[in-house]
Amino acid sequence: MKESRLKRIDQCCEEVKQAVRQFYTEGIYPSEAPISKLLAKPRCFHDKKVRTALRAAQREICLEA
């Protein structure tokens, strides 16, 4: 059960990274609210690891220090 939860979290992190890249190329600021609308499971942001993945993806495209 724990293994499947970790897989879901990792999948959410990957979806977040892809969404950040997509929003950036479209000229839209990739914040949590619009990205959560693209995710298969928007409640993923309840997990700290997913929020951390969002901030890391934002840093990669130089949006956040």
mmCIF file of C-alpha atoms in Angstrom:
data_model
loop_
_atom_site.group_PDB
_atom_site.id
_atom_site.type_symbol
_atom_site.label_atom_id
_atom_site.label_comp_id
_atom_site.label_asym_id
_atom_site.label_seq_id
_atom_site.Cartn_x
_atom_site.Cartn_y
_atom_site.Cartn_z
ATOM 1 C CA MET A 1 0.000 0.000 0.000
ATOM 2 C CA LYS A 2 2.821 2.386 0.869
ATOM 3 C CA GLU A 3 4.570 1.524 -2.395
ATOM 4 C CA SER A 4 1.526 2.407 -4.489
ATOM 5 C CA ARG A 5 1.160 5.714 -2.613
ATOM 6 C CA LEU A 6 4.783 6.569 -3.348
ATOM 7 C CA LYS A 7 4.250 5.743 -7.027
ATOM 8 C CA ARG A 8 1.221 8.062 -7.141
ATOM 9 C CA ILE A 9 3.209 10.856 -5.538
ATOM 10 C CA ASP A 10 6.075 10.385 -7.995
ATOM 11 C CA GLN A 11 3.593 10.422 -10.871
ATOM 12 C CA CYS A 12 2.059 13.653 -9.542
ATOM 13 C CA CYS A 13 5.518 15.218 -9.283
ATOM 14 C CA GLU A 14 6.211 14.358 -12.915
ATOM 15 C CA GLU A 15 2.833 15.770 -13.988
ATOM 16 C CA VAL A 16 3.610 18.980 -12.105
ATOM 17 C CA LYS A 17 6.985 19.340 -13.835
ATOM 18 C CA GLN A 18 5.395 18.851 -17.246
ATOM 19 C CA ALA A 19 2.628 21.333 -16.459
ATOM 20 C CA VAL A 20 5.142 23.966 -15.326
ATOM 21 C CA ARG A 21 7.017 23.602 -18.610
ATOM 22 C CA GLN A 22 3.779 23.761 -20.601
ATOM 23 C CA PHE A 23 2.534 26.878 -18.808
ATOM 24 C CA TYR A 24 5.911 28.570 -19.175
ATOM 25 C CA THR A 25 5.994 27.987 -22.941
ATOM 26 C CA GLU A 26 2.449 29.375 -23.180
ATOM 27 C CA GLY A 27 3.433 32.485 -21.233
ATOM 28 C CA ILE A 28 1.284 31.635 -18.196
ATOM 29 C CA TYR A 29 2.719 31.843 -14.695
ATOM 30 C CA PRO A 30 2.821 28.254 -13.390
ATOM 31 C CA SER A 31 1.295 28.623 -9.935
ATOM 32 C CA GLU A 32 -0.347 25.868 -7.926
ATOM 33 C CA ALA A 33 -3.973 26.775 -8.716
ATOM 34 C CA PRO A 34 -3.874 26.555 -12.527
ATOM 35 C CA ILE A 35 -1.552 23.558 -12.461
ATOM 36 C CA SER A 36 -3.856 21.635 -10.144
ATOM 37 C CA LYS A 37 -6.576 21.934 -12.799
ATOM 38 C CA LEU A 38 -4.374 20.006 -15.242
ATOM 39 C CA LEU A 39 -3.492 17.184 -12.883
ATOM 40 C CA ALA A 40 -5.271 13.850 -12.925
ATOM 41 C CA LYS A 41 -5.462 14.113 -9.117
ATOM 42 C CA PRO A 42 -5.530 17.803 -8.138
ATOM 43 C CA ARG A 43 -5.335 16.923 -4.443
ATOM 44 C CA CYS A 44 -1.737 15.831 -5.008
ATOM 45 C CA PHE A 45 -0.665 19.242 -3.718
ATOM 46 C CA HIS A 46 -1.638 18.099 -0.226
ATOM 47 C CA ASP A 47 1.658 16.210 -0.239
ATOM 48 C CA LYS A 48 4.776 18.179 0.634
ATOM 49 C CA LYS A 49 6.873 16.324 -1.961
ATOM 50 C CA VAL A 50 4.580 17.519 -4.772
ATOM 51 C CA ARG A 51 4.720 21.144 -3.610
ATOM 52 C CA THR A 52 8.494 20.825 -3.444
ATOM 53 C CA ALA A 53 8.507 19.499 -7.020
ATOM 54 C CA LEU A 54 6.516 22.566 -8.096
ATOM 55 C CA ARG A 55 9.025 24.959 -6.526
ATOM 56 C CA ALA A 56 11.941 23.028 -8.038
ATOM 57 C CA ALA A 57 10.369 23.164 -11.494
ATOM 58 C CA GLN A 58 9.757 26.896 -11.091
ATOM 59 C CA ARG A 59 13.410 27.392 -10.107
ATOM 60 C CA GLU A 60 14.525 25.443 -13.168
ATOM 61 C CA ILE A 61 12.866 28.028 -15.382
ATOM 62 C CA CYS A 62 14.122 30.877 -13.156
ATOM 63 C CA LEU A 63 10.734 32.032 -11.830
ATOM 64 C CA GLU A 64 11.556 31.691 -8.162
ATOM 65 C CA ALA A 65 14.764 32.344 -6.249
#
